[in-house]
Amino acid sequence: MIFAPAADTAQSRRSGVGRGGRWALGLVAVVLTLLPLLNLLRILATTGANTPSSDDYVFVVRFIGPILAGQYDWANYVRDSFYNTHALLIPGLLYLAVAVVAHLNIYTILYIGVFLAVLRLLLLHAALSRGCQRWQWWALWPILACCTFSTSQISTFEHSFSSSSENLTLLGLAFGLWGLRFAGQWSGIVLLIGSGLLASWSFGSGLLVWPVFLLG
């Protein structure tokens, strides 16, 4: 009994060290997660110009100009937004919204693409971290952030066309992977169908999510 308080004190010190280690691990994980994102934002903010790419004409010429002029027949939208084997229904609406709100500022589209990638990161982490130990949960954040925002992925973010269409497609994939936790429920089925349509109507490669969801 005489040594009981000492033992309790030692145990509390060990638990305190453990909490400190967890805080340190969390801080390191947060920093390593933010670094790729901040580096990508630095590149986008300091390079390039507010100029549409050659791929943007499919939106600007086919329907954004006529819509803003009040001369567009919406019955042609599906056909007009289909370009070179790509169904671009959802990116077309995004372009139209940016044209109305921000005068088709290209940087606005680029930053929206980064925001979509952040949502994808959150969904992928939620989907892949189920059942992980605490240190694995933290370690997964910088790993996924490096895969998402690495400078090797700059081609996904540096052009407005790819930043919108490809990030919307990948967001649909991430939503579906996250939704697999509800497999066997009607809510899960609806979520998978919605995710598949989001991906398929954003870029040609979006059709590949259907066999992925089926296998999942």
N, CA and C of each residue as an Amber inpcrd file, in Angstrom:
protein
   648
   0.8110000  -1.1990000   0.0000000   0.0000000   0.0000000   0.0000000
   0.8560000   1.2660000   0.0000000   2.0200000   1.1340000   0.6110000
   2.8860000   2.3130000   0.6780000   3.3370000   2.7390000  -0.7210000
   3.5310000   1.7560000  -1.6190000   4.0380000   2.0690000  -2.9600000
   2.9150000   2.3240000  -3.9830000   1.6740000   2.2370000  -3.5330000
   0.5600000   2.4160000  -4.4700000   0.5310000   3.8000000  -5.1010000
   0.6740000   4.8800000  -4.3400000   0.6700000   6.2080000  -4.9740000
   1.7870000   6.3910000  -5.9860000   2.9730000   5.8320000  -5.6520000
   4.0860000   5.9470000  -6.6020000   3.7630000   5.2440000  -7.9110000
   3.1330000   4.0590000  -7.7900000   2.7560000   3.3290000  -8.9950000
   1.7350000   4.1050000  -9.8070000   0.7700000   4.7220000  -9.1030000
  -0.2280000   5.5160000  -9.8110000   0.4150000   6.7060000 -10.5070000
   1.3850000   7.3150000  -9.8220000   2.0610000   8.4570000 -10.4350000
   2.8360000   8.0490000 -11.6820000   3.5150000   6.9120000 -11.5930000
   4.2620000   6.4260000 -12.7500000   3.3300000   6.0930000 -13.8980000
   2.1800000   5.4950000 -13.5590000   1.2260000   5.1470000 -14.6180000
   0.6760000   6.4090000 -15.2820000   0.3970000   7.4280000 -14.4640000
  -0.1170000   8.6690000 -15.0480000   0.9280000   9.3430000 -15.9290000
   2.2030000   9.2440000 -15.4950000   3.2580000   9.8210000 -16.3240000
   3.3700000   9.0910000 -17.6590000   3.2460000   7.7620000 -17.5850000
   3.3200000   7.0020000 -18.8510000   2.1690000   7.3700000 -19.7700000
   0.9640000   7.5060000 -19.1930000  -0.1800000   7.8820000 -20.0260000
  -0.0200000   9.2980000 -20.5600000   0.6160000  10.1820000 -19.7330000
   0.8540000  11.5340000 -20.2170000   1.8060000  11.5550000 -21.3800000
   2.8520000  10.7470000 -21.3140000   3.7810000  10.6410000 -22.4350000
   3.0770000  10.0980000 -23.6650000   2.1770000   9.1350000 -23.4300000
   1.4280000   8.5710000 -24.5500000   0.5600000   9.6120000 -25.2210000
  -0.1010000  10.4350000 -24.4100000  -0.9250000  11.4990000 -24.9860000
  -0.0620000  12.5040000 -25.7390000   1.1050000  12.8160000 -25.1690000
   2.0030000  13.7320000 -25.8620000   2.4720000  13.1830000 -27.1860000
   2.7500000  11.8730000 -27.2080000   3.1590000  11.2490000 -28.4630000
   2.0550000  11.2820000 -29.4980000   0.8310000  11.0740000 -29.0460000
  -0.2890000  11.1140000 -29.9890000  -0.4930000  12.5210000 -30.5380000
  -0.3420000  13.5250000 -29.6650000  -0.4530000  14.9080000 -30.1400000
   0.6430000  15.2240000 -31.1550000   1.8500000  14.7580000 -30.8860000
   2.9590000  14.9980000 -31.8190000   2.7050000  14.3100000 -33.1490000
   2.2220000  13.0620000 -33.0760000   1.9070000  12.3370000 -34.3100000
   0.8290000  13.0480000 -35.1010000  -0.1820000  13.5330000 -34.3930000
  -1.2410000  14.2540000 -35.0830000  -0.7580000  15.5350000 -35.7200000
   0.0980000  16.2770000 -35.0080000   0.6280000  17.5240000 -35.5570000
   1.4740000  17.2750000 -36.7980000   2.3320000  16.2620000 -36.7430000
   3.1620000  15.9210000 -37.9060000   2.2770000  15.5210000 -39.0870000
   1.2310000  14.7350000 -38.8170000   0.3370000  14.3020000 -39.8870000
  -0.3840000  15.4870000 -40.5180000  -0.8100000  16.4370000 -39.7040000
  -1.4970000  17.6200000 -40.2310000  -0.5620000  18.4400000 -41.1130000
   0.6690000  18.6520000 -40.6420000   1.6280000  19.4380000 -41.4180000
   1.9410000  18.7570000 -42.7500000   2.2100000  17.4500000 -42.7030000
   2.5400000  16.7200000 -43.9290000   1.3480000  16.6360000 -44.8760000
   0.1370000  16.6950000 -44.3340000  -1.0600000  16.6810000 -45.1770000
  -1.2520000  18.0190000 -45.8720000  -0.9810000  19.1110000 -45.1550000
  -1.2070000  20.4450000 -45.7110000  -0.1240000  20.8730000 -46.6920000
   1.0900000  20.3790000 -46.5350000   2.1910000  20.8350000 -47.3870000
   1.9290000  20.6130000 -48.8780000   1.5170000  19.4110000 -49.3230000
   1.2540000  19.2470000 -50.7640000   0.1500000  20.1560000 -51.2650000
  -0.9000000  20.3490000 -50.4500000  -1.9970000  21.2270000 -50.8500000
  -1.5280000  22.6670000 -50.9730000  -0.7900000  23.1610000 -49.9950000
  -0.3090000  24.5400000 -50.0360000   0.6690000  24.7540000 -51.1870000
   1.4910000  23.7670000 -51.4620000   2.4310000  23.8830000 -52.5850000
   1.6860000  23.9630000 -53.9090000   0.6260000  23.1640000 -54.0400000
  -0.1690000  23.2120000 -55.2680000  -0.8500000  24.5710000 -55.4220000
  -1.4080000  25.0870000 -54.3430000  -2.0430000  26.4020000 -54.3990000
  -1.0250000  27.4840000 -54.7500000   0.1910000  27.3680000 -54.2390000
   1.2490000  28.3370000 -54.5650000   1.5440000  28.3180000 -56.0580000
   1.6310000  27.1230000 -56.6330000   1.9160000  27.0110000 -58.0650000
   0.7960000  27.6380000 -58.8900000  -0.4480000  27.3320000 -58.5300000
  -1.5820000  27.8630000 -59.2900000  -1.6810000  29.3840000 -59.1770000
  -1.3590000  29.9060000 -58.0000000  -1.5120000  31.3470000 -57.7730000
  -0.4050000  32.1770000 -58.4080000   0.7360000  31.5710000 -58.6900000
   1.8980000  32.3430000 -59.1440000   2.2800000  32.0450000 -60.5950000
   1.5590000  31.1960000 -61.2630000   1.8850000  30.8860000 -62.6550000
   0.6280000  30.9730000 -63.5120000   0.8300000  30.9960000 -64.8190000
  -0.3010000  30.9870000 -65.7410000  -0.9570000  32.3460000 -65.8790000
  -2.1010000  32.3370000 -66.5510000  -2.8440000  33.5730000 -66.7960000
  -4.3270000  33.2470000 -66.8590000  -5.1320000  34.2790000 -66.6930000
  -6.5830000  34.1180000 -66.7060000  -7.0770000  34.0140000 -68.1540000
  -6.6880000  32.9250000 -68.8070000  -6.9980000  32.7250000 -70.2220000
  -7.5930000  31.3390000 -70.4290000  -8.7200000  31.2220000 -71.0980000
  -9.2950000  29.8960000 -71.3620000  -8.3590000  29.0540000 -72.2180000
  -8.4260000  27.7500000 -72.0300000  -7.6320000  26.8370000 -72.8450000
  -8.3770000  26.5250000 -74.1340000  -7.6960000  25.8520000 -75.0450000
  -8.3250000  25.5240000 -76.3290000  -9.5030000  24.5640000 -76.1630000
  -9.5240000  23.8000000 -75.0740000 -10.6290000  22.8640000 -74.8500000
 -11.8960000  23.5670000 -74.3680000 -11.7620000  24.7890000 -73.8900000
 -12.9120000  25.4710000 -73.3150000 -13.9130000  25.9400000 -74.3620000
 -13.5230000  25.9250000 -75.6140000 -14.4280000  26.4520000 -76.6370000
 -15.7070000  25.6380000 -76.7270000 -15.6130000  24.3330000 -76.3660000
 -16.8060000  23.4940000 -76.4280000 -17.8940000  24.0390000 -75.5180000
 -17.5110000  24.6780000 -74.4100000 -18.4910000  25.2860000 -73.5200000
 -18.8520000  26.6980000 -73.9690000 -17.8230000  27.4960000 -74.2550000
 -18.0450000  28.9160000 -74.5200000 -18.8260000  29.1290000 -75.8110000
 -18.4050000  28.4490000 -76.8690000 -19.0020000  28.6900000 -78.1800000
 -20.3380000  27.9740000 -78.3240000 -20.4010000  26.7350000 -77.8370000
 -21.5980000  25.9340000 -78.0970000 -22.8140000  26.4050000 -77.3170000
 -22.6260000  26.7450000 -76.0310000 -23.8410000  27.1030000 -75.2880000
 -23.6920000  28.2430000 -74.2890000 -22.5230000  28.5010000 -73.7250000
 -22.4480000  29.5720000 -72.7330000 -22.7590000  30.9280000 -73.3770000
 -22.1340000  31.2160000 -74.5160000 -22.4210000  32.4680000 -75.2120000
 -23.8840000  32.6080000 -75.5820000 -24.4720000  31.6040000 -76.2720000
 -25.9030000  31.7070000 -76.6030000 -26.8080000  31.7960000 -75.3800000
 -26.4550000  31.0700000 -74.2850000 -27.2900000  31.1320000 -73.0840000
 -27.2930000  32.5370000 -72.5040000 -26.1020000  33.1320000 -72.3580000
 -26.0180000  34.4760000 -71.8050000 -26.6740000  35.5100000 -72.7160000
 -26.7320000  35.2080000 -74.0150000 -27.3980000  36.1150000 -74.9570000
 -28.8950000  35.8680000 -75.0260000 -29.3750000  34.8510000 -74.2990000
 -30.8030000  34.5370000 -74.3130000 -31.2710000  33.9020000 -75.6030000
 -30.3710000  33.2060000 -76.3010000 -30.7150000  32.6410000 -77.6090000
 -30.4730000  31.1250000 -77.6680000 -30.5260000  30.4480000 -76.5270000
 -30.1680000  29.0320000 -76.5070000 -31.3920000  28.1540000 -76.2960000
 -31.4260000  27.0480000 -77.0190000 -32.4740000  26.0410000 -76.8680000
 -31.9280000  24.9250000 -75.9840000 -32.4250000  24.8250000 -74.7440000
 -31.9070000  23.8530000 -73.7850000 -32.1560000  22.4180000 -74.2090000
 -33.0030000  22.1950000 -75.1760000 -33.2220000  20.8280000 -75.6780000
 -31.9680000  20.2720000 -76.3350000 -31.0190000  21.1440000 -76.7120000
 -29.7850000  20.7140000 -77.3670000 -28.6200000  20.5460000 -76.3890000
 -28.8760000  20.7470000 -75.0920000 -27.7650000  20.7930000 -74.1560000
 -26.9910000  19.4780000 -74.0800000 -27.6760000  18.3610000 -74.0140000
 -26.9830000  17.0760000 -73.9060000 -26.0850000  16.8500000 -75.1050000
 -26.5870000  17.1430000 -76.2850000 -25.7750000  16.9740000 -77.4930000
 -24.6210000  17.9630000 -77.5400000 -24.8750000  19.2110000 -77.1570000
 -23.8290000  20.2310000 -77.2200000 -22.7290000  19.9970000 -76.1900000
 -23.0710000  19.3830000 -75.0630000 -22.0620000  19.1490000 -74.0250000
 -21.3300000  17.8280000 -74.2100000 -21.6420000  17.0970000 -75.2610000
 -20.9300000  15.8560000 -75.5800000 -19.8330000  16.1920000 -76.5790000
 -18.5900000  15.9280000 -76.1810000 -17.4590000  16.3630000 -76.9980000
 -16.3700000  15.2980000 -77.0120000 -16.0330000  14.8130000 -78.1810000
 -14.8880000  13.9230000 -78.3690000 -14.9250000  12.7350000 -77.3990000
 -16.0340000  12.0170000 -77.4030000 -16.2950000  10.8180000 -76.5740000
 -16.4940000  11.1420000 -75.0980000 -16.5510000  12.4060000 -74.7270000
 -16.7260000  12.7820000 -73.3210000 -18.1050000  13.4030000 -73.1080000
 -18.8650000  12.8790000 -72.1440000 -20.1220000  13.4900000 -71.7290000
 -19.8020000  14.5290000 -70.6510000 -20.0160000  15.7940000 -70.9610000
 -19.5730000  16.8860000 -70.0820000 -20.7600000  17.6820000 -69.5480000
 -21.8290000  17.0010000 -69.2090000 -23.0280000  17.6920000 -68.7650000
 -22.7870000  18.4990000 -67.4960000 -22.1420000  17.9020000 -66.5170000
 -21.9610000  18.5740000 -65.2270000 -20.8690000  19.6470000 -65.3030000
 -19.6960000  19.3880000 -65.9190000 -18.7380000  20.4850000 -66.0870000
 -19.3120000  21.6610000 -66.8660000 -20.1790000  21.3850000 -67.8310000
 -20.8050000  22.4750000 -68.5760000 -21.6290000  23.3770000 -67.6800000
 -22.3810000  22.7790000 -66.7350000 -23.1620000  23.5760000 -65.7950000
 -22.2430000  24.3620000 -64.8570000 -21.1220000  23.7550000 -64.4910000
 -20.1560000  24.4640000 -63.6460000 -19.6000000  25.6780000 -64.3760000
 -19.2290000  25.4990000 -65.6330000 -18.7320000  26.6210000 -66.4310000
 -19.7830000  27.7220000 -66.5280000 -21.0200000  27.3280000 -66.7470000
 -22.0840000  28.3180000 -66.8670000 -22.2490000  29.1030000 -65.5740000
 -22.1940000  28.4040000 -64.4230000 -22.3120000  29.0830000 -63.1350000
 -21.1640000  30.0720000 -62.9260000 -19.9430000  29.6780000 -63.2790000
 -18.7960000  30.5740000 -63.1340000 -18.9180000  31.7590000 -64.1010000
 -19.4560000  31.5160000 -65.2890000 -19.6390000  32.5990000 -66.2520000
 -20.6300000  33.6300000 -65.7310000 -21.6780000  33.1760000 -65.0620000
 -22.6960000  34.0900000 -64.5400000 -22.1880000  34.8330000 -63.3060000
 -21.5300000  34.0970000 -62.4050000 -21.1370000  34.6730000 -61.1150000
 -19.8030000  35.4070000 -61.1940000 -18.8300000  34.8420000 -61.9320000
 -17.4600000  35.3850000 -61.9170000 -16.9480000  35.7310000 -63.3050000
 -17.8320000  35.9380000 -64.2750000 -17.4330000  36.3330000 -65.6280000
 -16.4340000  35.3470000 -66.2290000 -16.6290000  34.0740000 -65.9470000
 -15.7940000  32.9810000 -66.4500000 -14.3200000  33.1910000 -66.0990000
 -14.0780000  33.5890000 -64.8590000 -12.7070000  33.7210000 -64.3810000
 -12.0770000  32.3320000 -64.2790000 -10.9870000  32.1090000 -64.9930000
 -10.3750000  30.7860000 -65.0690000  -9.8320000  30.3390000 -63.7210000
  -9.2720000  31.2880000 -62.9660000  -8.7360000  30.9240000 -61.6550000
  -9.8400000  30.4320000 -60.7190000 -11.0420000  30.9590000 -60.8860000
 -12.1620000  30.4720000 -60.0800000 -12.4120000  28.9910000 -60.3380000
 -12.3460000  28.5900000 -61.6080000 -12.5360000  27.1760000 -61.9470000
 -11.4020000  26.3290000 -61.3930000 -10.1760000  26.8430000 -61.4710000
  -9.0300000  26.0990000 -60.9460000  -9.1670000  25.8590000 -59.4460000
  -9.5780000  26.8840000 -58.7140000  -9.7070000  26.7400000 -57.2610000
 -10.8970000  25.8620000 -56.8930000 -11.9390000  25.8900000 -57.7130000
 -13.0480000  24.9610000 -57.4960000 -12.5590000  23.5230000 -57.6680000
 -11.6810000  23.3020000 -58.6520000 -11.1040000  21.9740000 -58.8390000
 -10.3180000  21.5190000 -57.6230000  -9.5630000  22.4460000 -57.0010000
  -8.8270000  22.1020000 -55.7850000  -9.7970000  21.7730000 -54.6560000
 -10.8710000  22.5410000 -54.5450000 -11.8770000  22.2680000 -53.5160000
 -12.5020000  20.8820000 -53.7140000 -12.7820000  20.5220000 -54.9540000
 -13.3190000  19.1900000 -55.2340000 -12.3180000  18.1020000 -54.8410000
 -11.0300000  18.3770000 -55.0480000  -9.9980000  17.4130000 -54.6610000
  -9.9180000  17.2680000 -53.1410000 -10.1270000  18.3740000 -52.4140000
 -10.1450000  18.2950000 -50.9470000 -11.3030000  17.4220000 -50.4780000
 -12.4730000  17.5970000 -51.0870000 -13.6070000  16.7290000 -50.7560000
 -13.2790000  15.2780000 -51.0550000 -12.5990000  15.0490000 -52.1630000
 -12.2040000  13.6740000 -52.5140000 -11.2650000  13.0920000 -51.4720000
 -10.3370000  13.8960000 -50.9990000  -9.4140000  13.4380000 -49.9660000
 -10.1720000  13.0260000 -48.7060000 -11.1360000  13.8290000 -48.2730000
 -11.9120000  13.5110000 -47.0790000 -12.6850000  12.2070000 -47.2550000
 -13.2950000  12.0270000 -48.4230000 -14.0880000  10.8250000 -48.6630000
 -13.2160000   9.5760000 -48.7450000 -12.0860000   9.6930000 -49.4190000
 -11.1930000   8.5390000 -49.5360000 -10.6390000   8.1380000 -48.1760000
 -10.3060000   9.1290000 -47.3620000  -9.7980000   8.7980000 -46.0250000
 -10.8750000   8.1010000 -45.2020000 -12.1120000   8.5900000 -45.2860000
 -13.2020000   7.9620000 -44.5460000 -13.4540000   6.5380000 -45.0470000
 -13.2680000   6.3210000 -46.3530000 -13.5220000   4.9980000 -46.9120000
 -12.4190000   4.0020000 -46.5930000 -11.1690000   4.4710000 -46.5770000
 -10.0310000   3.5680000 -46.4350000  -9.5490000   3.3940000 -45.0020000
  -9.9910000   4.2560000 -44.1010000  -9.4730000   4.2020000 -42.7350000
 -10.3470000   3.3860000 -41.7900000 -11.3910000   2.7950000 -42.2850000
 -12.2550000   1.9980000 -41.4110000 -11.4740000   0.7990000 -40.8700000
 -11.5240000   0.6090000 -39.5690000 -10.8390000  -0.5150000 -38.9460000
  -9.3590000  -0.2900000 -38.7140000  -8.8510000   0.9040000 -39.0500000
  -7.4230000   1.1720000 -38.8640000  -7.1250000   1.4750000 -37.3990000
  -5.8940000   1.2040000 -37.0070000  -5.4290000   1.6490000 -35.7070000
  -5.2080000   3.1550000 -35.7510000  -5.0460000   3.7230000 -34.5440000
  -4.9630000   5.1780000 -34.4710000  -3.8020000   5.7190000 -35.2770000
  -2.6240000   5.1340000 -35.1970000  -1.4670000   5.6480000 -35.9230000
  -1.6480000   5.4760000 -37.4290000  -2.3380000   4.4040000 -37.8280000
  -2.6140000   4.2040000 -39.2460000  -3.6020000   5.2510000 -39.7550000
  -4.5740000   5.5980000 -38.8930000  -5.5520000   6.6270000 -39.2530000
  -4.8590000   7.9530000 -39.5450000  -3.8860000   8.3160000 -38.6850000
  -3.1390000   9.5520000 -38.9080000  -2.2200000   9.4380000 -40.1160000
  -1.5380000   8.3050000 -40.2580000  -0.5680000   8.1470000 -41.3430000
  -1.2310000   8.1800000 -42.7130000  -2.5060000   7.8080000 -42.7840000
  -3.2030000   7.7650000 -44.0680000  -3.4450000   9.1590000 -44.6390000
  -3.5530000  10.1600000 -43.7710000  -3.8010000  11.5250000 -44.2500000
  -2.6950000  12.0350000 -45.1710000  -1.4270000  12.0740000 -44.7460000
  -0.3840000  12.5890000 -45.6550000  -0.1750000  11.7040000 -46.8760000
  -0.3950000  10.3900000 -46.7360000  -0.2320000   9.5090000 -47.8940000
  -1.2440000   9.8710000 -48.9800000  -2.5010000  10.0060000 -48.5980000
  -3.5410000  10.3470000 -49.5690000  -3.3590000  11.7710000 -50.0950000
  -2.9020000  12.6850000 -49.2220000  -2.6800000  14.0620000 -49.6630000
  -1.5730000  14.1320000 -50.7080000  -0.5020000  13.3630000 -50.5110000
   0.5850000  13.3360000 -51.4940000   0.1000000  12.7580000 -52.8210000
  -0.7290000  11.7350000 -52.7720000  -1.2640000  11.1480000 -54.0050000
  -2.2000000  12.1100000 -54.7180000  -2.8960000  12.9610000 -53.9620000
  -3.8940000  13.8620000 -54.5390000  -3.2970000  15.1700000 -55.0290000
  -2.3970000  15.7700000 -54.2330000  -1.9070000  17.1190000 -54.5170000
  -0.4290000  17.1720000 -54.8980000   0.1850000  16.0320000 -55.1630000
   1.5810000  16.0320000 -55.5660000   1.7590000  16.8240000 -56.8550000
   2.9390000  17.4180000 -57.0310000   3.2050000  18.1640000 -58.2610000
   3.1590000  17.2660000 -59.4960000   3.2710000  15.9580000 -59.3070000
   3.1220000  15.0450000 -60.4460000   1.6860000  15.0340000 -60.9610000
   0.7500000  15.5420000 -60.1590000  -0.6580000  15.6140000 -60.5490000
  -1.0500000  17.0010000 -61.0620000  -0.0620000  17.8470000 -61.3570000
  -0.3570000  19.2290000 -61.7060000  -1.2070000  19.3350000 -62.9650000
  -1.0880000  18.3770000 -63.8750000  -1.8860000  18.4450000 -65.1030000
  -3.3720000  18.3290000 -64.8280000  -3.7410000  17.8020000 -63.6660000
  -5.1450000  17.7020000 -63.2940000  -5.6870000  19.0390000 -62.8220000
  -4.8130000  19.9700000 -62.4580000  -5.2420000  21.2200000 -61.8490000
  -4.8730000  22.4670000 -62.6480000  -3.9710000  22.3720000 -63.6140000
  -3.4440000  23.5860000 -64.2260000  -4.3050000  24.1240000 -65.3590000
  -5.2170000  23.3190000 -65.9170000  -6.1310000  23.7720000 -66.9650000
  -7.5630000  23.7170000 -66.4570000  -8.3510000  24.7080000 -66.8160000
  -9.7230000  24.7660000 -66.3260000 -10.5390000  23.5570000 -66.7680000
 -10.3210000  23.0930000 -67.9990000 -11.0820000  21.9480000 -68.5050000
 -10.7970000  20.6920000 -67.6920000  -9.5240000  20.3770000 -67.4920000
  -9.1700000  19.1780000 -66.7350000  -9.4670000  19.3590000 -65.2530000
  -9.2760000  20.5520000 -64.7180000  -9.5170000  20.7830000 -63.3020000
 -10.9750000  20.5580000 -62.9430000 -11.8700000  20.9240000 -63.8410000
 -13.2970000  20.7340000 -63.5620000 -13.7480000  19.3170000 -63.8690000
 -13.4940000  18.8550000 -65.0830000 -14.0460000  17.5600000 -65.5020000
 -13.3960000  16.3860000 -64.7730000 -12.0890000  16.3660000 -64.6720000
 -11.4200000  15.2270000 -64.0460000 -11.6460000  15.1880000 -62.5340000
 -11.6520000  16.3440000 -61.9010000 -11.8850000  16.3500000 -60.4580000
 -13.3260000  15.9970000 -60.1220000 -14.2660000  16.3640000 -60.9710000
 -15.6430000  15.9260000 -60.7630000 -15.7610000  14.4150000 -60.9330000
 -15.0660000  13.8670000 -61.9200000 -15.0850000  12.4240000 -62.1290000
 -14.4970000  11.6800000 -60.9410000 -13.3510000  12.1300000 -60.4710000
 -12.7100000  11.4850000 -59.3270000 -13.5200000  11.6710000 -58.0520000
 -14.2320000  12.7900000 -57.9450000 -15.1080000  12.9770000 -56.7890000
 -16.2440000  11.9590000 -56.8120000 -16.7820000  11.6800000 -57.9980000
 -17.8050000  10.6460000 -58.1010000 -17.2880000   9.2840000 -57.6880000
 -16.0510000   8.9700000 -58.0810000 -15.4390000   7.7070000 -57.6600000
 -15.2920000   7.6640000 -56.1420000 -14.8210000   8.7550000 -55.5440000
 -14.6260000   8.7860000 -54.0960000 -15.9490000   8.6620000 -53.3500000
 -16.9870000   9.3370000 -53.8380000 -18.3040000   9.2200000 -53.2130000
 -18.7850000   7.7700000 -53.2480000 -18.5780000   7.1100000 -54.3870000
 -19.0090000   5.7270000 -54.4890000 -18.2460000   4.7920000 -53.5700000
 -16.9300000   4.9790000 -53.4850000 -16.1250000   4.1460000 -52.5910000
 -16.5430000   4.3490000 -51.1340000 -16.8230000   5.5990000 -50.7690000
 -17.3130000   5.8670000 -49.4200000 -18.6950000   5.2490000 -49.2050000
 -19.5160000   5.2830000 -50.2540000 -20.8730000   4.7560000 -50.1450000
 -20.9470000   3.2460000 -50.0750000 -19.8430000   2.5460000 -50.3670000
 -19.8600000   1.0860000 -50.2900000 -20.1220000   0.5930000 -48.8710000
 -19.8930000   1.4510000 -47.8740000 -20.1720000   1.0440000 -46.4950000
 -21.6770000   0.8250000 -46.2870000 -22.4920000   1.3780000 -47.1810000
 -23.9370000   1.2060000 -47.0900000 -24.4330000   0.1690000 -48.0910000
 -23.5390000  -0.6630000 -48.5910000 -23.9220000  -1.6870000 -49.5660000
 -24.9910000  -2.5910000 -48.9700000 -25.9660000  -2.9470000 -49.7870000
 -27.0670000  -3.7760000 -49.3200000 -28.2450000  -2.9740000 -48.8150000
 -28.0910000  -1.6570000 -48.7190000 -29.1820000  -0.7860000 -48.2970000
 -29.6050000   0.0880000 -49.4850000 -30.8590000   0.5010000 -49.4740000
 -31.3370000   1.3400000 -50.5650000 -30.5850000   2.6640000 -50.6160000
 -30.2190000   3.1940000 -49.4420000 -29.4550000   4.4400000 -49.4320000
 -28.1060000   4.2550000 -50.1200000 -27.4810000   3.0930000 -49.9020000
 -26.2140000   2.8120000 -50.5620000 -26.3660000   2.6710000 -52.0610000
 -27.4440000   2.0210000 -52.4930000 -27.6780000   1.8470000 -53.9300000
 -27.8930000   3.2030000 -54.6060000 -28.7020000   4.0530000 -53.9700000
 -28.9560000   5.3870000 -54.5290000 -27.6640000   6.1960000 -54.5880000
 -26.8550000   6.0890000 -53.5300000 -25.5850000   6.8300000 -53.4940000
 -24.6360000   6.3520000 -54.5800000 -24.5620000   5.0400000 -54.7950000
 -23.6850000   4.5070000 -55.8330000 -24.1520000   4.9230000 -57.2230000
 -25.4610000   4.9000000 -57.4480000 -25.9850000   5.3110000 -58.7530000
 -25.6970000   6.7940000 -58.9830000 -25.9450000   7.6250000 -57.9680000
 -25.6620000   9.0450000 -58.1070000 -24.1920000   9.3240000 -58.3380000
 -23.3250000   8.5900000 -57.6360000 -21.8850000   8.7600000 -57.8260000
 -21.4650000   8.3390000 -59.2230000 -22.0460000   7.2460000 -59.7130000
 -21.7290000   6.7860000 -61.0620000 -22.1570000   7.7750000 -62.1230000
 -23.3270000   8.3890000 -61.9390000 -23.7930000   9.3890000 -62.9040000
 -22.9310000  10.6400000 -62.8570000 -22.5330000  11.0490000 -61.6440000
 -21.6450000  12.2060000 -61.5230000 -20.3410000  11.9690000 -62.2790000
 -19.7610000  10.7930000 -62.1180000 -18.5100000  10.4910000 -62.8070000
 -18.7130000  10.3510000 -64.3110000 -19.7740000   9.6580000 -64.7090000
 -20.0020000   9.3880000 -66.1330000 -20.3650000  10.6400000 -66.9100000
 -21.0390000  11.5840000 -66.2780000 -21.4460000  12.8120000 -66.9520000
 -20.4320000  13.9360000 -66.7980000 -19.2200000  13.5950000 -66.2960000
 -18.1840000  14.6030000 -66.1290000 -16.9800000  14.3950000 -67.0310000
 -16.7120000  13.1310000 -67.4120000 -15.5580000  12.8440000 -68.2650000
 -15.7160000  11.4280000 -68.8180000 -15.0340000  11.1420000 -69.9260000
 -15.1760000   9.8380000 -70.5570000 -14.7480000   8.6860000 -69.6760000
 -13.6880000   8.8840000 -68.8910000 -13.2000000   7.8160000 -68.0230000
 -14.1510000   7.5050000 -66.8770000 -15.1630000   8.3440000 -66.6770000
 -16.1090000   8.1100000 -65.5950000 -16.8870000   6.8220000 -65.7270000
 -17.0030000   6.2940000 -66.9390000 -17.7160000   5.0320000 -67.1370000
 -17.0380000   3.8770000 -66.4100000 -15.7530000   4.0070000 -66.1320000
 -15.0130000   2.9200000 -65.4790000 -15.4120000   2.7420000 -64.0160000
 -16.1170000   3.7090000 -63.4330000 -16.4890000   3.5540000 -62.0270000
 -17.5470000   2.4700000 -61.8450000 -18.3330000   2.1840000 -62.8740000
 -19.4080000   1.1940000 -62.7150000 -18.8720000  -0.1890000 -62.4180000
 -17.9060000  -0.7320000 -63.1630000 -17.3570000  -2.0290000 -62.7610000
 -16.6220000  -1.9790000 -61.4250000 -16.0160000  -0.8260000 -61.0930000
 -15.3600000  -0.6940000 -59.7790000 -16.3860000  -0.8240000 -58.6720000
 -17.5230000  -0.1370000 -58.8080000 -18.5670000  -0.2220000 -57.7870000
 -19.1390000  -1.6410000 -57.7140000 -19.2930000  -2.2700000 -58.8700000
 -19.8350000  -3.6250000 -58.8930000 -18.9100000  -4.5940000 -58.1590000
 -17.6220000  -4.4920000 -58.4190000 -16.6550000  -5.3500000 -57.7230000
 -16.6460000  -5.0440000 -56.2280000 -16.7670000  -3.7500000 -55.8980000
 -16.7920000  -3.3720000 -54.4850000 -17.9930000  -3.9340000 -53.7670000
